[in-house]
Structure formats: structure tokens, C-alpha cells
Coordinates of C-alpha atoms in Angstrom, one line a residue:
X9 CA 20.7 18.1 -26.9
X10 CA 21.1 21.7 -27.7
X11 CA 23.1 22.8 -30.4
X12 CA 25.1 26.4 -30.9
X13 CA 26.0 27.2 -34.5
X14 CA 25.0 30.2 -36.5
X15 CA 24.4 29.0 -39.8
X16 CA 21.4 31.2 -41.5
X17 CA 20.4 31.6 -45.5
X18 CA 20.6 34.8 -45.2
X19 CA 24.0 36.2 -45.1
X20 CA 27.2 36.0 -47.1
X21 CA 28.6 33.0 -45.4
X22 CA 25.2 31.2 -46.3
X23 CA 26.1 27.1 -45.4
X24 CA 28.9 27.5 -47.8
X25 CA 32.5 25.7 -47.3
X26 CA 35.7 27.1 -48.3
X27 CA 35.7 25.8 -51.8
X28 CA 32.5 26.7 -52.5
X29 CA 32.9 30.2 -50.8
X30 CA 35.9 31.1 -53.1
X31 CA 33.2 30.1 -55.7
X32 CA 30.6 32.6 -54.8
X33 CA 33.9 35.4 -54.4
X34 CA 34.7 34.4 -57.9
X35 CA 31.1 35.2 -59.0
X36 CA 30.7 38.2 -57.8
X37 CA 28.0 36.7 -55.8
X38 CA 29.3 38.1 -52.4
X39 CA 31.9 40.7 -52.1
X40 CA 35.0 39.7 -49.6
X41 CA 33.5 42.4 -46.9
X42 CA 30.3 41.2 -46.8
X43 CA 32.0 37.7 -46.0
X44 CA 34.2 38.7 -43.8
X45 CA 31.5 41.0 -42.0
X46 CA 29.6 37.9 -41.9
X47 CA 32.3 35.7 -40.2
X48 CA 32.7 38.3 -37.8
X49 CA 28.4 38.4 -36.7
X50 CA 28.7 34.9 -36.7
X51 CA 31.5 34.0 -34.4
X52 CA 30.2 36.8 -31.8
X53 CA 26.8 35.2 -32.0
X54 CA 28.0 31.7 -31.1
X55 CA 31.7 32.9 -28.9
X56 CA 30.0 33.4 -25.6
X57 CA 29.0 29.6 -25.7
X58 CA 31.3 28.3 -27.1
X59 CA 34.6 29.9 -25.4
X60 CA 36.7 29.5 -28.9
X61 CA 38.4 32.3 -29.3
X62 CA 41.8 34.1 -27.7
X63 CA 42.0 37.3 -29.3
X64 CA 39.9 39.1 -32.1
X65 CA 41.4 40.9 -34.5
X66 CA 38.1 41.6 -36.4
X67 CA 39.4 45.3 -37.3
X68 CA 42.5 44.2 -39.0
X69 CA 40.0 41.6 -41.2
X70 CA 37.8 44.2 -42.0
X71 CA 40.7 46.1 -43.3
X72 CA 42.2 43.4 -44.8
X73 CA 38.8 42.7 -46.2
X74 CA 38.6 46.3 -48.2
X75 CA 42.8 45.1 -49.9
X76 CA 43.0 41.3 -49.9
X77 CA 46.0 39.5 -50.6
X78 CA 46.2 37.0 -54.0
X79 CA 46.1 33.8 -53.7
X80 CA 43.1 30.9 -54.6
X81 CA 41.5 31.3 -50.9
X82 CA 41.4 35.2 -51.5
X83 CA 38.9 36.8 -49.5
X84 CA 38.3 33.4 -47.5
X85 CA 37.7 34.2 -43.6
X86 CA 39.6 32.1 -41.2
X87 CA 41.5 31.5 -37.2
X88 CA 45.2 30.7 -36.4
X89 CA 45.4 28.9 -33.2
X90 CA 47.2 30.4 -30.4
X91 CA 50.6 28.9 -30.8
X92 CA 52.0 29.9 -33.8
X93 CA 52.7 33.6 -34.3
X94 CA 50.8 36.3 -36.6
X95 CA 52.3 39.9 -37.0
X96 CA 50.6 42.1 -34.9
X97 CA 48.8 39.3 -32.2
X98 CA 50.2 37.9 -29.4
X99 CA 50.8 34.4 -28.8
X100 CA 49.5 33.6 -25.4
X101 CA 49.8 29.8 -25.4
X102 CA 46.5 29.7 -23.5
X103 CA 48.5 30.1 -20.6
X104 CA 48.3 32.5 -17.8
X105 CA 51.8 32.2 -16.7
X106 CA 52.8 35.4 -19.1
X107 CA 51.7 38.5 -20.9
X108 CA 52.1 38.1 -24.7
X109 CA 53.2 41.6 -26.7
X110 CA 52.2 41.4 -30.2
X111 CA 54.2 39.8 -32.7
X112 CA 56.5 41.7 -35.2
X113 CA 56.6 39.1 -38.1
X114 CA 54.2 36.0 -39.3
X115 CA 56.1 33.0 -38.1
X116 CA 56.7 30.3 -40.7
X117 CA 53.4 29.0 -40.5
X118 CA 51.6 31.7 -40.6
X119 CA 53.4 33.3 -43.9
X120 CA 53.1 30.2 -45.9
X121 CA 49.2 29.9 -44.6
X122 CA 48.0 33.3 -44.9
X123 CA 49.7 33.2 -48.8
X124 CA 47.3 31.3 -49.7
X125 CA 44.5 34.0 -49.3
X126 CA 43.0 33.6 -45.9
X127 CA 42.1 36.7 -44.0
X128 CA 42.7 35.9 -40.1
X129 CA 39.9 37.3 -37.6
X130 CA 42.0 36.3 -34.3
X131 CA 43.3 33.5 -32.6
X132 CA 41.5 30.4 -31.0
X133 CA 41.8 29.3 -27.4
X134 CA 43.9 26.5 -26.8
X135 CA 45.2 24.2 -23.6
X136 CA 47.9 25.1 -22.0
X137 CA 50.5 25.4 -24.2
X138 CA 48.8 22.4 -26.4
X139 CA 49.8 19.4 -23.3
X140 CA 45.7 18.7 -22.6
X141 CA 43.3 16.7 -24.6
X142 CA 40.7 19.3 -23.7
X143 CA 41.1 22.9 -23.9
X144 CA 39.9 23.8 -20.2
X145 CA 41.3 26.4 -18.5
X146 CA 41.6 27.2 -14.7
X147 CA 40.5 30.8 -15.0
X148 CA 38.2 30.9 -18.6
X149 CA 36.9 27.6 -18.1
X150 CA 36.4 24.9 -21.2
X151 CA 36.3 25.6 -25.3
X152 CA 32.8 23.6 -25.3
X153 CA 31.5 21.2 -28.7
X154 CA 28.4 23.2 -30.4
X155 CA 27.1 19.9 -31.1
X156 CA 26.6 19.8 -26.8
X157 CA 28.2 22.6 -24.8
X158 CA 28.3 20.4 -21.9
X159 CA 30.9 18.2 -23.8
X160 CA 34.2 19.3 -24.1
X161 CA 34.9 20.5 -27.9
X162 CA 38.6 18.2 -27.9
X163 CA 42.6 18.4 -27.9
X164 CA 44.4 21.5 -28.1
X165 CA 43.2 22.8 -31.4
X166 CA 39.6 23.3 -29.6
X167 CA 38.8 26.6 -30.5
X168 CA 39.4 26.4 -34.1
X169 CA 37.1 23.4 -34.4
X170 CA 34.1 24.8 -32.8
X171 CA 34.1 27.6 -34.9
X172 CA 34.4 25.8 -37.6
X173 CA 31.6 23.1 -36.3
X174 CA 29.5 26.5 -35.2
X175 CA 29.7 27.6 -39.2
X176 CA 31.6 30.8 -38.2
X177 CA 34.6 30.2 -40.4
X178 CA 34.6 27.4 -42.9
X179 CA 38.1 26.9 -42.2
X180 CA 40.9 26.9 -39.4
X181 CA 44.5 26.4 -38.5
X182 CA 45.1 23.4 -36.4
X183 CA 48.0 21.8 -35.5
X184 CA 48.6 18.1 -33.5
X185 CA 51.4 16.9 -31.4
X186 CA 48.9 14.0 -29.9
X187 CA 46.3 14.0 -31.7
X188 CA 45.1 17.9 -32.1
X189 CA 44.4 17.9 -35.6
X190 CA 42.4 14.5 -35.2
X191 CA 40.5 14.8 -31.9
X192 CA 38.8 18.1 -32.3
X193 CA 37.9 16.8 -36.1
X194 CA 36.3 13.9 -34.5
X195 CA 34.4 15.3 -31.8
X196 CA 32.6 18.0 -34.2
X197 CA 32.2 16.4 -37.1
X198 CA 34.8 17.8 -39.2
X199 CA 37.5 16.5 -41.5
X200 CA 41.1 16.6 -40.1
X201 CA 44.2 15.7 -42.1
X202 CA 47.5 15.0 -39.9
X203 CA 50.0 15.3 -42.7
X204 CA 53.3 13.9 -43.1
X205 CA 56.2 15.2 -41.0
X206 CA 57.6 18.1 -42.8
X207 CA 55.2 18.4 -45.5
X208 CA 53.9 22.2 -44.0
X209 CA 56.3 25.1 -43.0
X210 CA 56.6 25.3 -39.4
X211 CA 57.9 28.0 -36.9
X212 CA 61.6 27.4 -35.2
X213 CA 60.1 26.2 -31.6
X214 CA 58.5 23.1 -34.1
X215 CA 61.0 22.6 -35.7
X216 CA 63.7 22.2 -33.2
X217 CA 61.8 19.3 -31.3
X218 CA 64.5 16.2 -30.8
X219 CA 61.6 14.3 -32.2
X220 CA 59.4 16.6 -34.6
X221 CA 56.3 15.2 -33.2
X222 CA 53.9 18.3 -34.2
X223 CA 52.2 19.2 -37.7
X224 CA 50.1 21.8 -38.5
X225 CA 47.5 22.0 -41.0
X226 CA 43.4 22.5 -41.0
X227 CA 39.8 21.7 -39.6
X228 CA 36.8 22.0 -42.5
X229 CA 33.7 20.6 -43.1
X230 CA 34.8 19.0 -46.3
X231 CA 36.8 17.0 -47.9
X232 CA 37.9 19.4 -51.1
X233 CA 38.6 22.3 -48.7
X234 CA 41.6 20.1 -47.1
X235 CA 42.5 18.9 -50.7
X236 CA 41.9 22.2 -51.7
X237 CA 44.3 23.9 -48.8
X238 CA 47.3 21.4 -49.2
X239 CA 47.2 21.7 -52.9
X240 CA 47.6 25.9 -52.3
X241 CA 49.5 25.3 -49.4
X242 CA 52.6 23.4 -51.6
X243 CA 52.8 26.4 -54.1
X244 CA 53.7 28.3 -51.4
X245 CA 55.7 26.2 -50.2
X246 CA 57.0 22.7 -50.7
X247 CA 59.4 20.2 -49.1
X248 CA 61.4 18.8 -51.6
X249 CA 61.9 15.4 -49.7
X250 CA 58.5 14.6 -50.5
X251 CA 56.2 14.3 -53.6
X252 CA 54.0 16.9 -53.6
X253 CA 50.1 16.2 -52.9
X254 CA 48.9 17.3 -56.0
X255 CA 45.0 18.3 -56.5
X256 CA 42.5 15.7 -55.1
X257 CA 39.6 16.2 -56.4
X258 CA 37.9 12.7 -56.7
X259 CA 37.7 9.5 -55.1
X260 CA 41.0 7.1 -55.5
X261 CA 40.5 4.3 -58.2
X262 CA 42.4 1.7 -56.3
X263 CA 41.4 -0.9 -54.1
X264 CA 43.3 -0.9 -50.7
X265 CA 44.7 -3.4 -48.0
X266 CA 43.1 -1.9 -45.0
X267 CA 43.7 -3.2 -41.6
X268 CA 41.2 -2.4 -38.8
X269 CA 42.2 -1.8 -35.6
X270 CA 40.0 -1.8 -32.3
X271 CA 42.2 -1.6 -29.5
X272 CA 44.0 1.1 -28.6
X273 CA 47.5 1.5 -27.0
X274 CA 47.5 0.1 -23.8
X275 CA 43.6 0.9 -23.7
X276 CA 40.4 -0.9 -25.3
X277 CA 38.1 1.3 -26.1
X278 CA 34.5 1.2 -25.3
X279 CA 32.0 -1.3 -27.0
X280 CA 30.3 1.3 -28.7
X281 CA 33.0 2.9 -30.4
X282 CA 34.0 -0.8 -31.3
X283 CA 30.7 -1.3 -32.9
X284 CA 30.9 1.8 -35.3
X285 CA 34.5 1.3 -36.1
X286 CA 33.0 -2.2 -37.4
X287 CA 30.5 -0.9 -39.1
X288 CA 33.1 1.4 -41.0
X289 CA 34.9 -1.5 -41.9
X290 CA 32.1 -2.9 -43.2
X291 CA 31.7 0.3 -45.4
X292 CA 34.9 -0.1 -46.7
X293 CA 34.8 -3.8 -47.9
X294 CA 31.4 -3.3 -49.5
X295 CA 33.2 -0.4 -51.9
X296 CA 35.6 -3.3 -52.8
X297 CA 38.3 -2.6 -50.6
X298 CA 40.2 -5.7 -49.0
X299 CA 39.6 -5.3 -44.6
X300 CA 41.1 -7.2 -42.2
X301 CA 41.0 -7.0 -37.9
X302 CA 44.2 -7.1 -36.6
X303 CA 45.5 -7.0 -33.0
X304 CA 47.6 -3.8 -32.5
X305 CA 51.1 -3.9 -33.8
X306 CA 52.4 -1.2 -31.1
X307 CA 53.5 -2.0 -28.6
X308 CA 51.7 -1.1 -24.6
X309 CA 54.9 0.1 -23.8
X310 CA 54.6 3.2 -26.4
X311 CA 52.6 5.1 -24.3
X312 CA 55.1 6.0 -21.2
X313 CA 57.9 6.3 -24.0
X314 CA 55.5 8.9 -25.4
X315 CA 54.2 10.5 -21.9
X316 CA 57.9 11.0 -20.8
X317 CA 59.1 13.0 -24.1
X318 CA 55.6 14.7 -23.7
X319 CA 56.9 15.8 -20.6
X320 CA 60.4 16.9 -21.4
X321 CA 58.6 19.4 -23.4
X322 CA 56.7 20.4 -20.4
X323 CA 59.5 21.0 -18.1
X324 CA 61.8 22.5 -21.0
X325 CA 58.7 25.4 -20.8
X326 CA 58.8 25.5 -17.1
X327 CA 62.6 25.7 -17.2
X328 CA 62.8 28.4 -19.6
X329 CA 59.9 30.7 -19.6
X330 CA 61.5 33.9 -18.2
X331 CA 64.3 33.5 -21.1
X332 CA 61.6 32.4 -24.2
X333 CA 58.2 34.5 -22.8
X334 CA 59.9 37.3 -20.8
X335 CA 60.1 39.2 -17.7
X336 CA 56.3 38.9 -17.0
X337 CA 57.3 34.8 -16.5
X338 CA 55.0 33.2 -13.2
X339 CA 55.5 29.7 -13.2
X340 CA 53.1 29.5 -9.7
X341 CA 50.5 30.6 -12.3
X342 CA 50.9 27.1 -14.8
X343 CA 47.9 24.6 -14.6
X344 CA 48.4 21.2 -12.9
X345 CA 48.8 19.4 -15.9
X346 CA 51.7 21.3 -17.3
X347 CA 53.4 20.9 -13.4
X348 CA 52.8 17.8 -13.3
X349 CA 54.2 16.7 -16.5
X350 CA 57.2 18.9 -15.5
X351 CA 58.2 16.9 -12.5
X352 CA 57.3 13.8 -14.2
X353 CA 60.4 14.4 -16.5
X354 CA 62.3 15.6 -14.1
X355 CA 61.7 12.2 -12.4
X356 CA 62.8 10.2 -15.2
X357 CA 65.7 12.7 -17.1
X358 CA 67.6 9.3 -17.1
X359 CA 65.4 7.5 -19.5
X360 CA 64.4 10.2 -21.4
X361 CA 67.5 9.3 -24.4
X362 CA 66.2 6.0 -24.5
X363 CA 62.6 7.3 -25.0
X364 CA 63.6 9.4 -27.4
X365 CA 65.0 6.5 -29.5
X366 CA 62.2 4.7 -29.2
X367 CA 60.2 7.2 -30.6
X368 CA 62.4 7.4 -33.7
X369 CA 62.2 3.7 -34.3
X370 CA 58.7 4.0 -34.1
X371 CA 59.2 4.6 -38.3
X372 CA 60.9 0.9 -38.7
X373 CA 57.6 -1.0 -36.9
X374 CA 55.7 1.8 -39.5
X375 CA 57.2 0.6 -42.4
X376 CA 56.9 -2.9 -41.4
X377 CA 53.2 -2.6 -41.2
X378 CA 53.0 -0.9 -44.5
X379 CA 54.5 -4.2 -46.1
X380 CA 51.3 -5.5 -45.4
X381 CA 48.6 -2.6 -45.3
X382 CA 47.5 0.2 -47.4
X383 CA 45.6 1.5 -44.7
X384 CA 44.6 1.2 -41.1
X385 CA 41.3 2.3 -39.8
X386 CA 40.9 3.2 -36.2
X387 CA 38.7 5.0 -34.4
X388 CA 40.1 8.2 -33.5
X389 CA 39.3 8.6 -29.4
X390 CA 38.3 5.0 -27.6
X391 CA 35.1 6.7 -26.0
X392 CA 32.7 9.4 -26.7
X393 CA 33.6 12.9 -25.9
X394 CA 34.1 13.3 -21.9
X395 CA 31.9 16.0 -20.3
X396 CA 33.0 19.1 -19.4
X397 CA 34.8 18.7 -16.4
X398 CA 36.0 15.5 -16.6
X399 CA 39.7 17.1 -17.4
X400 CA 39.5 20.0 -15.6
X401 CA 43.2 21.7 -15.1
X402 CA 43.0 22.0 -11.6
X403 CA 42.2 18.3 -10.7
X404 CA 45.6 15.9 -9.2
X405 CA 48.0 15.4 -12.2
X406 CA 48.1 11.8 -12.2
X407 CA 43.8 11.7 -12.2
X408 CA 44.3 14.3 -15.3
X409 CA 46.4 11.5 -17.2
X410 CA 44.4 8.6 -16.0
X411 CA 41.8 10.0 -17.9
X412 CA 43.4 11.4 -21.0
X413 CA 45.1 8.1 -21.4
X414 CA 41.7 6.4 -21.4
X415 CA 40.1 8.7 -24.1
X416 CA 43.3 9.3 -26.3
X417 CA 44.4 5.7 -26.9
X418 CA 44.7 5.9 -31.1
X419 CA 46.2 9.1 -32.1
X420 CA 49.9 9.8 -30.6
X421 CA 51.3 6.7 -33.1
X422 CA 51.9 8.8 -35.8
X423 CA 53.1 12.0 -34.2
X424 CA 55.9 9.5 -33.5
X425 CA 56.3 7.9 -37.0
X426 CA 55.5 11.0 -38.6
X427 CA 52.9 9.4 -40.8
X428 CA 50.1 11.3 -42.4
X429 CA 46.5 10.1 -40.9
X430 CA 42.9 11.9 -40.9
X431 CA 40.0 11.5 -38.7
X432 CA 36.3 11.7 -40.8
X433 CA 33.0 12.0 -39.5
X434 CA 32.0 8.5 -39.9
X435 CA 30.1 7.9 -36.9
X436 CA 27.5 8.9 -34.4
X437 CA 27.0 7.6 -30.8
X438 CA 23.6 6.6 -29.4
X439 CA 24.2 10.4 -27.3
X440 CA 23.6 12.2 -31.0
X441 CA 27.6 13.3 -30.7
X442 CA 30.3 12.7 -33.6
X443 CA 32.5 10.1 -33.6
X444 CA 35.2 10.4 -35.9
X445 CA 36.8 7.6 -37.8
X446 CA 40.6 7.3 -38.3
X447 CA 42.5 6.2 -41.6
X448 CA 46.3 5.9 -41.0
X449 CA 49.0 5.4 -44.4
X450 CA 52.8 5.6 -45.3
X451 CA 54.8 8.9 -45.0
X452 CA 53.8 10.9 -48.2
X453 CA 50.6 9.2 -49.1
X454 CA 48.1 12.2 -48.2
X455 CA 46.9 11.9 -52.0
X456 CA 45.7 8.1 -51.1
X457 CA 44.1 9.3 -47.5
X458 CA 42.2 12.3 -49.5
X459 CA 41.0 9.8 -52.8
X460 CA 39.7 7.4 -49.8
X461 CA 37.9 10.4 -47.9
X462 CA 36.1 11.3 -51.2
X463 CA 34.9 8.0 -51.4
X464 CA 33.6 7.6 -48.1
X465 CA 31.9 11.5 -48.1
X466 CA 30.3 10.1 -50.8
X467 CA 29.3 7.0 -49.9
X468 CA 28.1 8.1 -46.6
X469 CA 27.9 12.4 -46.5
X470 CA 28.6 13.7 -43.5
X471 CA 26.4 14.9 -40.7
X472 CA 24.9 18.2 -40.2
X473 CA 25.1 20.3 -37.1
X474 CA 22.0 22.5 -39.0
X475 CA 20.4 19.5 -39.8
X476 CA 16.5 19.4 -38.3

């Protein structure tokens, strides 16, 4: 298995993470140039394998490099995704169906996230406006996994995670309306909070959602660079309606309920990912913490209640594009995916109310469960990353869903509820790939998911893609 990342000793970058980047800053060990100069060797060295990113901006970092902004990750080289909008980039969707003109103003996102210190290089490639579980496109072809390049590198967030896997950033916006926080974070070996709804400023087309099912937030290689991040993130900016996260920094005292689930919506997953979601349960009840299997509470209906407001969204794009991307608008030039999941709303507009309310009361059978459970540990995906390929954008629609529905049977639940769950690098398969490890818990209860995380990091440490 051949691996692609550029990790070396001998540069600014070193195998540093964030935290421990901002350490070296603070030092005067490195200067912020000589970081970001290093970000910018590194991602060129891996990019042409790799496929990650949308648009450089490496002259704008450099500059930014020579006056950085304040704030706690101050000097600390990062990637937006391409679907929220920087000043000065475009936001291209990873579509072809439009030409993007560079933005005049940071959206939402982007001011509260860039506050915090983080110089941008550019923006990752994505999936079609975010609908695939695997960022191929018809034209530029797949965002690939540096642990394997002929495995898909996962979910809509893609881009950002393989550079972050690759060691060319130690840090990345991501954002997850399925799952695309989780899935990349599970298929390369990286830690990926999904926080509570609300708990991150979020540009308008997020916000106005009838059901907010999208978040935003990070990929990193470590536990105390997502503590660190949401800690920064809420003195920026803070929703009132929830208590704040607070700094993490160590492993939670308390002993929790934890429920383990091993079947997914509608789907089992493979016997292999069964087996090392087992064997994480057994991790957790030999630190003391009280596991129990349980059959899943969710019902197999969820799934097309989920698929048909998944594809409202689609053919509220398809509807609307000349009006919200502009005269350069060619719907002939959307992938099959996105088409298809237009039409399939279009089928079913009548139920689409009802599916909707579903989706709302999703947050009753939530806090029903919580009665009973601290936490719930699922894998993240219910088989091993597909190869390339396998969900190609130019394959029949209904084949395309088939096979996303088989792979991505765990994470849409709380996009629904709006519960906060992260995916950790718990496991490996027999193929040498990742195999992330889910951890669900009640609205507001990051803090708990982080104290748990610490735990397990270090109980377990996570693996290496630099490793011999």
C-alpha cells in the first residue's frame, strides 16, 4: 500500500499539530513565513495525488504570512472548503455547472474561523455541491485517501482531510450535512467533531435550511487541536442557547452509560467493521465505563425521510441556479447524482412536509435515548473505504445511492437531531486503512465527547500515516 504525505524533520511544519505549532510560533522557534512557506511546499508536493485542492491562494498567505491577524491560532496555516465563502476566492461548489467570481466579504463562517488566527492557502475540492459521499468529479476525477490513492479519501469535506492526513496543513474547515465532518475523519485517520446545531456561525444559505441539517467545524490529527479550535472558536463567537464548551484539555472524570450500536439504518454493516466496533467497546468497559449492545433505536424508515429532504435541497439548486450562481448557470452540465436527486424530489414534493416533520421529531426519539445513555458508540461508515470508482458521478443515479446507502448507514442521525458526535481513529482493517470509530451524546455535550476522546487517544494513540 503506498502512502502520499509530506511529512519531513526538516522544515517548519516538522510532524507538528496545531497546538503544538502555535507552540513553536510562540517560541520563536519558527517564524509564521517559514510555516506558511512550508504549508505551501508541502501541499504542492502531495496535490497532484491527491486531487485536494479547488483554488490556491498561496500568494495571499504569504502576504498574510509577513501581517498576521491576532488571535491564539496566529500564524497557524489552514483550507476552507469550497462551500462557504472567503473574500477574494470564489465558491465553486465543486460544480461545473457555473463560473464563480471572487467573493467580496468572508461569509459568517469564514469571519468567525479566520478570527481565530488561521491563515487560509485556498480552498478544498469538494462533491458536487456536498450531495456525494465521495468527492469524485466527472471532469477532475476523485479527492483520493494518502493512506491508498486508490481509495476514495470520503464525503464532501474530502479535500480538507487529505491534506490534513497528507501533513500539509494541521488543520482544516469541514462541514457535514450527512456525515462530512465524520466520514473523511474516519477514512484518514483524523479526529472529527460534528457539533451541536448552532453552536458555530454559519453563512445565510445554512442557516435558512427548513431543517438546519449542516454544521461546520474541523479535521486535525488531534484531539487538543479540536478542543483547542472550539474553545477559540466561542470567543469569537458564541450562541447563547447553549453552554459554552469551555477548554478540554484532559480526559473526563466520569464514568458513562454507553450504548453500542452495530447495525446501521436500514443497513448492517460488514463483519469486520462489527468486530472492531466490539473491540472498541471492549476498550471502553475496561476504563470503567458501563457498555451495553443495543439494537438500533431508529427507525429503517429514517433513511427515505432523510433521502427525500436530501433531495429537496438538490432540486431547490437545480431550480434556482441562474438566480443564486448567475448568468453563467448550465444545468446540462450537473453530475448524475445531483439530477437525479432533483427528480427524485420532484417525484415525491407531496411527502416532502411530512418528511420534514419527521426529521424534526427525530430530537424526541434523541432525547428518549439519552434517558438511558451517556453515549452511543458506532462505527462511523458500515464498510471499509470503497475504491475509487465505486461512486463515480457519472454512473445511473439510483446505482450511485445503492451504494452510498450501503457505506453511509451511521452518520445522517444526528444531522437530523442536531446532536453533537465525533468520529476517532480507533480502528484499522485487515487492508492497513483507517476505520474510524463514532461516539454520539445529547445537544450541548461536546465537553463530554472531547473528555472521552482524551481518554481513548490516550489509552490507544492514534495511528501514523509516517509511521515505518
Amino acid at each position: 500500500m503506498t502512502r502520499v504525505h509530506a511529512f519531513s524533520p526538516d522544515d517548519a511544519l516538522s510532524d507538528l499539530d496545531a497546538t503544538g505549532l502555535v507552540a513553536a510560533l510562540q517560541a520563536g522557534e519558527v517564524s509564521v513565513p517559514e510555516v506558511v512557506e512550508a504549508a505551501i511546499a508541502r501541499t504542492e508536493q502531495v496535490d497532484a495525488a491527491l486531487g485536494a485542492v479547488a483554488y490556491a491562494a498561496y500568494d495571499r498567505a504569504r502576504e498574510e504570512a509577513r501581517h498576521p491577524r491576532g488571535g491564539w491560532f496566529a500564524g497557524v496555516p489552514t483550507f476552507v472548503k469550497d462551500n462557504v465563502d472567503v473574500a477574494g476566492m470564489p465558491t465553486q461548489h465543486g460544480a461545473d455547472a457555473f463560473t464563480a467570481a471572487p467573493q467580496q466579504a468572508d461569509g459568517d463562517f469564514a469571519r468567525m474561523y479566520l478570527a481565530t488566527g488561521l491563515i487560509p492557502l485556498g480552498k478544498t475540492q469538494l462533491s458536487e455541491f456536498g450531495f456525494s459521499g465521495a468527492a469524485d468529479h466527472v471532469r477532475l476525477g476523485p479527492v483520493r485517501s494518502p493512506w491508498n490513492p486508490d481509495h476514495y479519501a470520503g464525503a464532501s469535506s474530502a479535500g480538507s482531510a487529505a491534506l490534513v492526513a497528507a501533513g500539509a496543513v494541521p488543520i482544516a474547515h469541514a462541514n457535514d450535512g450527512g456525515g462530512s465532518i465524520r466520514i473523511p475523519a474516519a477514512v484518514n485517520g483524523l479526529v472529527g467533531l460534528k457539533p451541536t446545531r448552532g453552536r458555530l456561525a454559519q453563512d445565510r444559505i445554512m442557516r435558512e435550511m427548513p431543517v438546519r441539517i449542516v454544521s461546520d467545524g474541523v479535521l486535525t490529527r488531534s484531539v487538543r487541536d479540536t478542543a483547542a479550535f472550539y474553545r477559540e472558536a466561542e470567543k469569537v463567537w458564541r450562541n447563547p442557547l447553549l453552554a459554552p464548551v469551555g477548554d478540554v484539555t484532559r480526559p473526563g472524570r466520569a464514568r458513562l452509560r454507553v450504548a453500542v450500536v452495530t447495525t446501521g439504518i436500514g443497513r448492517d454493516c460488514s463483519p469486520e467493521v462489527r468486530e472492531l466496533t466490539l473491540k472498541t467497546a471492549a476498550l471502553l468497559e475496561s476504563l470503567g465505563h458501563q457498555v451495553e449492545e443495543i439494537a438500533n433505536p431508529v427507525p429503517d424508515s429514517f433513511p427515505e425521510h432523510f433521502v427525500r429532504f436530501w433531495s429537496m435541497l438538490a432540486l431547490v439548486i437545480a431550480r434556482r441556479g441562474k438566480k443564486d450562481f448567475g448568468a453563467s448557470w448550465d444545468p446540462t452540465k450537473l453530475d448524475n447524482l445531483t439530477l437525479g436527486l432533483a427528480k427524485h424530489a420532484l417525484r415525491n414534493l407531496h411527502k416532502q412536509p411530512f418528511s420534514i416533520a419527521v426529521l424534526r421529531r427525530s430530537q424526541r426519539l434523541a432525547a428518549h435515548h439519552r434517558a438511558s445513555y451517556d453515549v452511543t458508540l458506532t462505527p462511523t461508515l458500515a464498510t471499509e473505504t470503497p475504491r475509487v470508482g465505486h461512486l463515480r458521478p457519472d454512473q445511473d443515479y439510483d446505482e450511485i445511492m445503492s451504494r452510498l446507502m450501503d457505506w453511509v448507514a451511521f452518520t445522517p442521525l444526528q444531522n437530523a437531531t442536531g446532536e453533537p458526535a465525533i468520529s476517532l481513529p480507533l480502528a484499522t482493517t485487515s487492508s492497513g486503512l483507517p476505520q474510524g470509530m463514532m461516539l454520539g451524546a445529547g445537544a450541548g455535550r461536546e465537553a463530554r465527547l472531547l473528555g472521552l476522546a482524551y481518554e481513548l487517544e490516550e489509552a490507544v494513540g492514534w495511528p501514523r500515516i509516517h509511521a515505518a
